[in-house]
Short mmCIF file of C-alpha atoms in Angstrom, two decimals:
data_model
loop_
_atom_site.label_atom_id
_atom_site.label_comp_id
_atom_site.label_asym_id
_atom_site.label_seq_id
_atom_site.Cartn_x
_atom_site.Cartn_y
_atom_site.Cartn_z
CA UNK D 123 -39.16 -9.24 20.11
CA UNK D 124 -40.05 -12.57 18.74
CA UNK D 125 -36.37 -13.33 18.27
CA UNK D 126 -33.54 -11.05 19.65
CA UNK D 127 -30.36 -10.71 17.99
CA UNK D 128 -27.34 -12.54 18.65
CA UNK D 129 -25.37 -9.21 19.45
CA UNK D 130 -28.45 -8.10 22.34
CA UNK D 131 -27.44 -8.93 25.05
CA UNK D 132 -23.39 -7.61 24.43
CA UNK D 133 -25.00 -4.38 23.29
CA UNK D 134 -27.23 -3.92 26.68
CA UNK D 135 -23.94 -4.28 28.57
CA UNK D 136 -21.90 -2.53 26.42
CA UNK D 137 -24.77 0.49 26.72
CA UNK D 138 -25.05 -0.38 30.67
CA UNK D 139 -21.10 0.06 30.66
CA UNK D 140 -20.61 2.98 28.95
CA UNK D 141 -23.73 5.35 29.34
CA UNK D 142 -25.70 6.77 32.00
CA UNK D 143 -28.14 4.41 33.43
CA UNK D 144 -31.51 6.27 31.81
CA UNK D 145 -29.62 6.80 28.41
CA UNK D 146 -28.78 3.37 28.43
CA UNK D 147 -32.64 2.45 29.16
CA UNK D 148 -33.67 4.52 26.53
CA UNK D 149 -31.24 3.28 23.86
CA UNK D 150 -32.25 -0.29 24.50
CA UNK D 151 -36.04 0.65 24.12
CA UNK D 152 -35.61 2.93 21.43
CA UNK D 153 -33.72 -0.15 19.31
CA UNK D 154 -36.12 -2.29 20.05
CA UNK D 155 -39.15 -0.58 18.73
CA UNK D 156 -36.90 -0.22 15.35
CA UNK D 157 -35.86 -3.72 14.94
CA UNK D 158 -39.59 -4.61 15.50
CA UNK D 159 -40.41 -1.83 12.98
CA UNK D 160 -37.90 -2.89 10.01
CA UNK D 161 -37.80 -6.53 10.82
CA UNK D 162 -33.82 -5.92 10.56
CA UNK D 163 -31.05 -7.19 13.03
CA UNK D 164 -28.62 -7.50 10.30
CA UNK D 165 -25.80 -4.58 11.82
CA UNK D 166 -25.62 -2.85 8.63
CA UNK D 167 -28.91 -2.87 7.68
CA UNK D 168 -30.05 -1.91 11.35
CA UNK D 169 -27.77 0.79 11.01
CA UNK D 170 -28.98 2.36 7.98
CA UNK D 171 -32.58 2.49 9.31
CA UNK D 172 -31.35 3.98 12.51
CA UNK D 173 -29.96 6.87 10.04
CA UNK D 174 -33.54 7.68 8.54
CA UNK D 175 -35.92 6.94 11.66
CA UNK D 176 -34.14 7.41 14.74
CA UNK D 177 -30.78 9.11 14.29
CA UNK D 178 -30.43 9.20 18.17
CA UNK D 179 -29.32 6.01 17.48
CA UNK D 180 -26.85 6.52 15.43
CA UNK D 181 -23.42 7.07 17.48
CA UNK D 182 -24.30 4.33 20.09
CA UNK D 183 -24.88 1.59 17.51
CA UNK D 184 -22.20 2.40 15.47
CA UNK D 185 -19.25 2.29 18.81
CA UNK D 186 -20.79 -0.96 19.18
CA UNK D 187 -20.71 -2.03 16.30
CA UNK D 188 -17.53 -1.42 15.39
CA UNK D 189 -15.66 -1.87 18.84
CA UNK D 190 -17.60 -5.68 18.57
CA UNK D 191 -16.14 -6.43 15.13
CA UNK D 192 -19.67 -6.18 13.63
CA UNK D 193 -18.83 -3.29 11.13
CA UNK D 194 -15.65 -3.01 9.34
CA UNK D 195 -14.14 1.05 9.99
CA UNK D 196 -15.35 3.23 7.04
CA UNK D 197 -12.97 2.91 4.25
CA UNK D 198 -11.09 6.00 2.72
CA UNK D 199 -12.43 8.38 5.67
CA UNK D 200 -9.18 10.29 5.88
CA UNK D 201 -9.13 10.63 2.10
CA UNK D 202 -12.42 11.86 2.07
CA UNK D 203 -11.34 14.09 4.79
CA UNK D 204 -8.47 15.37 2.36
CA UNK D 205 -10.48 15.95 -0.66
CA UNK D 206 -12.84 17.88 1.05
CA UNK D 207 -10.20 20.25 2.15
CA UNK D 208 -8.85 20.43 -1.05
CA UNK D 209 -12.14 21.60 -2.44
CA UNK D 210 -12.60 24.18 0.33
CA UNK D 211 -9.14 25.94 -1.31
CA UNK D 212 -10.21 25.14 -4.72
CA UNK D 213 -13.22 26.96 -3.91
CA UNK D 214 -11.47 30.00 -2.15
CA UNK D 215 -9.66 30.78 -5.68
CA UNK D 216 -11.24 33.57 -7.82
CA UNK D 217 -13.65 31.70 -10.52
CA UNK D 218 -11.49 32.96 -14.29
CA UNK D 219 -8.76 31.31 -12.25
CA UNK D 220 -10.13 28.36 -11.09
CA UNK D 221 -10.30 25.77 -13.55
CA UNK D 222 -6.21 25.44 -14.07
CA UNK D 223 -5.97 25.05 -10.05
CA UNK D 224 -9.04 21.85 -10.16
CA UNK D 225 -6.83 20.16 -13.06
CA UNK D 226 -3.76 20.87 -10.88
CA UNK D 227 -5.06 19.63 -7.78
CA UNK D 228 -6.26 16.14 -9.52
CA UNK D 229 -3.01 15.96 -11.12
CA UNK D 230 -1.31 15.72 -7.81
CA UNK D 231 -3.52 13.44 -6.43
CA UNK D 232 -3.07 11.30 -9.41
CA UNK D 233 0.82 11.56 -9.60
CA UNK D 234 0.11 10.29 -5.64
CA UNK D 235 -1.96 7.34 -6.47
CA UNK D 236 0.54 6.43 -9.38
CA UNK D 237 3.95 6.73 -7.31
CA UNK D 238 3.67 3.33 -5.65
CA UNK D 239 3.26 1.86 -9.50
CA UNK D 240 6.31 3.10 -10.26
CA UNK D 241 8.36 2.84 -7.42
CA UNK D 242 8.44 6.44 -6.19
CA UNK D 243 7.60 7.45 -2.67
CA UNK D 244 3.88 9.34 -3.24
CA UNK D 245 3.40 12.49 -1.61
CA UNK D 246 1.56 12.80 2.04
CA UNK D 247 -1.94 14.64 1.61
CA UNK D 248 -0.70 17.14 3.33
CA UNK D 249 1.81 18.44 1.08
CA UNK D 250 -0.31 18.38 -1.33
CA UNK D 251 -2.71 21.37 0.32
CA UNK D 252 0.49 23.43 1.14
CA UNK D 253 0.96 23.30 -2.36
CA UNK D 254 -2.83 24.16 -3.40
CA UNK D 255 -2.05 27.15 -0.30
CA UNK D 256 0.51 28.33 -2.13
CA UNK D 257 -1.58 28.37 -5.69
CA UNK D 258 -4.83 29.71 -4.12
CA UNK D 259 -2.45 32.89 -2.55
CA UNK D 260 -1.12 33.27 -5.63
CA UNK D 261 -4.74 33.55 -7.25
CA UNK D 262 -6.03 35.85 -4.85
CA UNK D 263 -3.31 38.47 -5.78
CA UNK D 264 -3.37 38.20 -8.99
CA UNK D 265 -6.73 38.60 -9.57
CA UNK D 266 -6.55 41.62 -7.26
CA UNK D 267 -3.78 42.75 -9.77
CA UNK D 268 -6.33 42.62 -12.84
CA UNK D 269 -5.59 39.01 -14.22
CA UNK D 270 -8.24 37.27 -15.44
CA UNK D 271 -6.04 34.40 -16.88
CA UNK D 272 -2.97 32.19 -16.14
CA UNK D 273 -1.13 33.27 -19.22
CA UNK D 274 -0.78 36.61 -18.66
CA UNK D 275 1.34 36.17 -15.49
CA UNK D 276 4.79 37.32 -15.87
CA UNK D 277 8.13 36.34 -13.50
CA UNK D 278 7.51 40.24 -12.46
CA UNK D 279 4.03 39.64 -10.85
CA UNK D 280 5.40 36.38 -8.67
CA UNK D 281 8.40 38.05 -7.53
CA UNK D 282 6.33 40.70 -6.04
CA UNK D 283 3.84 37.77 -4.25
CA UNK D 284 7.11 35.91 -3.30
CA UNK D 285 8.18 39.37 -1.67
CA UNK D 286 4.65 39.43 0.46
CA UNK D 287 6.31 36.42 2.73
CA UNK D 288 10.19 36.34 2.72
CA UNK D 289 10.48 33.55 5.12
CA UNK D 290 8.11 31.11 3.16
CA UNK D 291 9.81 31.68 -0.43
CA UNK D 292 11.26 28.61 -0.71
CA UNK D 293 8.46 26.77 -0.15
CA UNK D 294 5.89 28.98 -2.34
CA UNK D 295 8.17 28.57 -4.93
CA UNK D 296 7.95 24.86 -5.18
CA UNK D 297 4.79 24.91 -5.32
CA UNK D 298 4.45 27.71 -7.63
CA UNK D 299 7.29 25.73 -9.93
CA UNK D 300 4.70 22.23 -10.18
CA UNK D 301 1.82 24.43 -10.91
CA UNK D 302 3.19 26.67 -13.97
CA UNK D 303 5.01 23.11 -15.57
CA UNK D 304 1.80 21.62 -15.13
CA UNK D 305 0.11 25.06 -16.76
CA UNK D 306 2.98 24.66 -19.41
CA UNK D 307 2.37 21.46 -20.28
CA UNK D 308 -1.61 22.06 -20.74
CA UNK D 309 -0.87 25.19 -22.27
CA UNK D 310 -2.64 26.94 -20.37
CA UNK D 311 0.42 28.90 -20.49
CA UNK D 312 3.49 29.66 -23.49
CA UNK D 313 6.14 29.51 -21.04
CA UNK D 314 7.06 28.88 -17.20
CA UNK D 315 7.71 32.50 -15.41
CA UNK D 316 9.32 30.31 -12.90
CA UNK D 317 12.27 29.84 -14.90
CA UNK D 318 14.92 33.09 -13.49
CA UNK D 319 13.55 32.55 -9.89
CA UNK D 320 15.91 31.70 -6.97
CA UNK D 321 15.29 30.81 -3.46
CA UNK D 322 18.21 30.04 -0.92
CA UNK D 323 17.73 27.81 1.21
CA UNK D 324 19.34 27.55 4.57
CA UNK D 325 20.49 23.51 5.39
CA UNK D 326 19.73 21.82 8.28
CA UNK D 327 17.27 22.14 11.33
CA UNK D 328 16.76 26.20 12.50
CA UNK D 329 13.43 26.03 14.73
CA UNK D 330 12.82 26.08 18.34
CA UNK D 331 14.42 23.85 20.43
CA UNK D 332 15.26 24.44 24.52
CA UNK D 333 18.04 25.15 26.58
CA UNK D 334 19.35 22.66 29.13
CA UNK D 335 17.63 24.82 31.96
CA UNK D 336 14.25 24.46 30.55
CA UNK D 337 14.61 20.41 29.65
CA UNK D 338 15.45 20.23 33.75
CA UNK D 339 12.49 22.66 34.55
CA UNK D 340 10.00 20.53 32.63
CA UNK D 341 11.91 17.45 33.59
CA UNK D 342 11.06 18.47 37.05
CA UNK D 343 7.48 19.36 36.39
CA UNK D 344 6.26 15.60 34.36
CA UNK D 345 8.31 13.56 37.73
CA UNK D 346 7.22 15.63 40.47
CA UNK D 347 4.50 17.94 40.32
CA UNK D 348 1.51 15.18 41.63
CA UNK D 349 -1.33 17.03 39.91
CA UNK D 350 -0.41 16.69 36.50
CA UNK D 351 -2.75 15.12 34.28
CA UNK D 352 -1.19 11.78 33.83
CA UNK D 353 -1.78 12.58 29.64
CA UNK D 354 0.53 15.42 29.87
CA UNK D 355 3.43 13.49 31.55
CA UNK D 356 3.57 10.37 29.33
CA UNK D 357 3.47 12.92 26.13
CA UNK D 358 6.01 15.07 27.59
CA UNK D 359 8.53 12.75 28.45
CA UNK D 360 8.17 10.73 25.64
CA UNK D 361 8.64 13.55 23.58
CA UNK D 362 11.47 15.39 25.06
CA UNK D 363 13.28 11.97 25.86
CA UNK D 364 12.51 9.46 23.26
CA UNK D 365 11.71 11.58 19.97
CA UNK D 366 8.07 10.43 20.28
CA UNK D 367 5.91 11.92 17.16
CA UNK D 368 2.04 12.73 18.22
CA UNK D 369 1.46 9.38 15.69
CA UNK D 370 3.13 7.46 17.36
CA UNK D 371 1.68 8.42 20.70
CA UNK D 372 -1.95 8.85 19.68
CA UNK D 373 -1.81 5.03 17.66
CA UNK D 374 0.34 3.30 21.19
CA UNK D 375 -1.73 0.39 21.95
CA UNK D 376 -1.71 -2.75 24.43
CA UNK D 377 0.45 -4.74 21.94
CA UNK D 378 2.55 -2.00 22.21
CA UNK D 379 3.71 -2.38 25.40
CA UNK D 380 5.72 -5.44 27.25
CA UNK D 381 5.45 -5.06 31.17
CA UNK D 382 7.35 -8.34 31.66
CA UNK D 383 10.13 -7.24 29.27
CA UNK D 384 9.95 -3.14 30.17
CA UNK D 385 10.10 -1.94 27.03
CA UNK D 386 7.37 -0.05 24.43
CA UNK D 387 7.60 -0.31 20.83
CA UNK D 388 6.16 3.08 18.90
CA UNK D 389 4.16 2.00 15.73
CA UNK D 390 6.32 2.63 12.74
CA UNK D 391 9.48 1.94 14.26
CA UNK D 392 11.00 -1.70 14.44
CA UNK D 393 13.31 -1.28 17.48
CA UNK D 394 11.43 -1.70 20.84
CA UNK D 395 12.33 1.11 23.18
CA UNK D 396 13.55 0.15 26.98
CA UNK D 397 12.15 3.38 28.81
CA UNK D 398 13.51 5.28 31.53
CA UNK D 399 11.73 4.88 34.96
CA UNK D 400 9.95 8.32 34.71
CA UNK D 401 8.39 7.61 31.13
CA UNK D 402 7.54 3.87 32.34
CA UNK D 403 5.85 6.02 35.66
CA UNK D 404 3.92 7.87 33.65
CA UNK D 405 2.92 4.97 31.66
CA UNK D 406 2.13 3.26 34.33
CA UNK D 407 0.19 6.48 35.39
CA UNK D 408 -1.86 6.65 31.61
CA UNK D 409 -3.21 3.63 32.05
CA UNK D 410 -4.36 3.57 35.30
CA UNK D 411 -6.68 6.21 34.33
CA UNK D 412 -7.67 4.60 31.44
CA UNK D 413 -8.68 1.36 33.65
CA UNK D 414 -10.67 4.41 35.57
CA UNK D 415 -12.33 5.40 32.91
CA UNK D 416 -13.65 1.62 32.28
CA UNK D 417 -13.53 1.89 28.31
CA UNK D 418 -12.95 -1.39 25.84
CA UNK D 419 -10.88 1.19 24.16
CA UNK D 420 -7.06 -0.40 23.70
CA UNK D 421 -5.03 2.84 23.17
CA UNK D 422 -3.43 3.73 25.72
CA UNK D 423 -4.24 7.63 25.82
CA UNK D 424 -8.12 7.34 25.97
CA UNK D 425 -10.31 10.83 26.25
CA UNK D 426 -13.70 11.76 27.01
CA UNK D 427 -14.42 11.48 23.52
CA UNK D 428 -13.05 7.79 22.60
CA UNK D 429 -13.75 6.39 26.08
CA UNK D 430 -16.94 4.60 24.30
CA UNK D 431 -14.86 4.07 21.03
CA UNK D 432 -11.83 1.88 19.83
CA UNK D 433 -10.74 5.07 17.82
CA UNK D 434 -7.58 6.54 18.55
CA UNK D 435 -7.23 10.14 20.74
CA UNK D 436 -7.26 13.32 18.13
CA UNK D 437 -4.18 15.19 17.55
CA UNK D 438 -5.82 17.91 18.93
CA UNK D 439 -5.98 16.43 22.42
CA UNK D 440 -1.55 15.57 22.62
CA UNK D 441 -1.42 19.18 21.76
CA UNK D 442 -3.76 20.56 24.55
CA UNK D 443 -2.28 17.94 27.08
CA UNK D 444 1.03 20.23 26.88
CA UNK D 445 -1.00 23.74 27.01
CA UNK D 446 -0.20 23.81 30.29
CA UNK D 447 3.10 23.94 30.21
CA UNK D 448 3.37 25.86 27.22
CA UNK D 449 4.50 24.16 24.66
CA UNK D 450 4.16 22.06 21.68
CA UNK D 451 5.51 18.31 21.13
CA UNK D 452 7.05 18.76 18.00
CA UNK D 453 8.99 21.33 19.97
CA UNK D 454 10.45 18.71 22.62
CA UNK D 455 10.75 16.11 19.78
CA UNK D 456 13.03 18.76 17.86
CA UNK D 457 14.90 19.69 20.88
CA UNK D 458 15.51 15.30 21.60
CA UNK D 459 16.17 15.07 17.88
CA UNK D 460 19.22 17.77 17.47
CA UNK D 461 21.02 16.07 20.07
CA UNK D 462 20.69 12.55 19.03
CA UNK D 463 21.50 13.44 15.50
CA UNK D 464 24.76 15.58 16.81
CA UNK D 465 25.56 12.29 18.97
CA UNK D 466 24.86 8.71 17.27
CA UNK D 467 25.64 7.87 13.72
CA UNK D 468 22.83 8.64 11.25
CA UNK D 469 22.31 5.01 10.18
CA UNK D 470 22.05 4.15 13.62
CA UNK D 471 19.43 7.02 14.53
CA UNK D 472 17.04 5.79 11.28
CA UNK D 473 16.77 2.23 12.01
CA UNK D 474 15.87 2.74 15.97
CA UNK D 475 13.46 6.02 15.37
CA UNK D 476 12.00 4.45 11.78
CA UNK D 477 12.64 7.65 10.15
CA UNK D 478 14.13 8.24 6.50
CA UNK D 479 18.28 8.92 5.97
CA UNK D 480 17.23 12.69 4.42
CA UNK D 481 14.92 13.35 8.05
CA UNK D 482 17.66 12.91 10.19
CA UNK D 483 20.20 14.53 7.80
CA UNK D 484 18.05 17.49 8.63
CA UNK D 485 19.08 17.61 12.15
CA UNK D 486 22.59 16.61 11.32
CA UNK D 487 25.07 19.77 11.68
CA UNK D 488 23.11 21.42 13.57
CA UNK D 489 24.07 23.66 16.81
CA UNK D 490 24.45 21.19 19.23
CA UNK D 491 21.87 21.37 22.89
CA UNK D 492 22.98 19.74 25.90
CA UNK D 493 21.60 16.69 26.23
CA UNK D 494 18.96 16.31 29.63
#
């Protein structure tokens, strides 16, 4: 090249890091002949070409790009992410039916983008498909009933789709309840069948949460057993000790975490956490095998996957860390949860866990567990 890029020589020991010796040869070679080709070292630009005439290139320059500040992270990605899913269940809907259930879905997004405006909290994304769930159901059996339109529903015909699911009435209803106002107001409809529908709802926290026996078992398993992944022994004790969410434990970072002063502070809440000595082990334990792996990548729970990224582990991967023993986190964070709730005072529990007065009134009243 008559003149190499600044960025050359950190990208052939970023590839010489983080790839297999031939890959990495071939990468360099294959970059070269495109710069010389488009006349472009300009990241973005580079990167575009790579996308038309050599897509092999593709993931590689991109990691390095990004994890060397030389791209900015794509913007919106898990919006786009959402609205795709959102058109996959608009989609699923039978087509006389479908047009109410678009203008219902872009009304929530809109009453979402508006909340901030107007000082309301907006609704997560993901509420917003369990209501579009509930709608696209709905659809389904009524137009297996012979409608062909919203109007000629009756209260009759969603009592008997409400009846399908006993145990989710409460929350088909809700969602059933925005749609038909929304309908109302449109007029797609003459009046809300919603109206003489009840659901009872039972107060408090009622999933699965384990006994003192099993806490001790598992307890036993993340501090002893020496074969554990190291993964499945930071989640799991974080989880069943400290109320960790899989957020919180896929975004941990460096920053995160004070060696000098012990402590780890989970992103989102504004109290840093003084671990016990098994979660600070198993810490400890994470990232040595991250420093194993030899990844640039600053969260602490690096996979396969992100070694050659700076993106953070999937959700996916905390759930299969606890396959082997069986369980999910939200399971040991409910089980931690119900006793701190039963134990400290509410106001206290919000401000050290960051979560909202109405989250941990959920757990509040509820059977009490023996604490490990």
């Amino acid at each position: 090249m008559p003149t190499e890029p600044s960025w050359w020589n950190d990208f052939a020991a970023h590839l010489a890091e983080h790839r297999h010796p031939i890959y990495a040869a071939d990468l360099v070679a294959t970059t070269a002949r495109l710069i010389l080709t488009t006349s472009a070292c300009d990241p973005p630009t580079l990167l575009a070409h790579a996308r038309n005439d050599a897509p092999e290139l593709t993931g590689a320059l991109t990691d390095f790009f990004r994890a060397h500040g030389h791209l900015s992270p794509p913007p919106g990605l898990a919006g786009r992410r959402a609205a795709a899913r959102r058109a996959r269940r608009i989609q699923a809907v039978p087509a006389p039916l479908r047009p109410q259930v678009q203008g219902f879905a872009d009304f929530l997004v809109l009453q979402r983008e508006r909340a901030p405006q107007l000082g309301l909290r907006p609704n997560q994304l993901k509420t917003i498909e369990i209501r579009l769930d509930a709608i696209r159901d709905l659809a389904g059996h009524l137009h297996a009933e012979g409608h062909r339109n919203w109007a000629s529903v009756t209260t009759a015909d969603l009592e008997s789709f409400l009846c399908r699911t006993p145990a989710r009435r409460a929350s088909r209803l809700t969602g059933l309840r925005q749609f038909f106002a929304y309908a109302h107001h449109t007029r797609a409809v003459l009046y809300d069948p919603t109206g003489p529908i009840t659901a009872l709802q039972k107060r408090g926290f009622h999933g699965v949460t384990l006994t003192l026996a099993e806490q001790r078992a598992l307890y036993q398993r993340w501090t002893t057993a020496p074969d554990i992944h190291p993964h499945e022994a930071f989640i799991g004790l974080a989880a069943l000790l400290h109320a960790a969410t899989i957020t919180e434990l896929r975004h941990l970072t460096d920053p995160c975490i004070d060696p000098a002063r012990h402590t780890i502070q989970f992103p989102g809440r504004q109290v840093e956490l003084p671990p016990d000595n098994a979660t600070w082990t198993a810490l400890q334990r994470c990232r040595d095998h991250r420093s194993r792996l030899q990844t640039d990548n600053p969260h602490l729970l690096v996979t396969r996957l992100t070694r050659t990224t700076c993106a953070p582990a999937g959700a996916a991967h905390i759930r299969d860390s606890l396959a082997p023993a069986g369980l999910l986190p939200r399971i040991l964070r409910s089980t931690r949860l119900v006793t701190l709730a039963e134990e400290l005072d509410i106001k206290v529990l919000t401000a050290s866990l960051g979560m909202s007065y109405a989250g941990v009134s959920h757990y509040h009243n509820t059977a009490q567990i023996p604490a490990t």
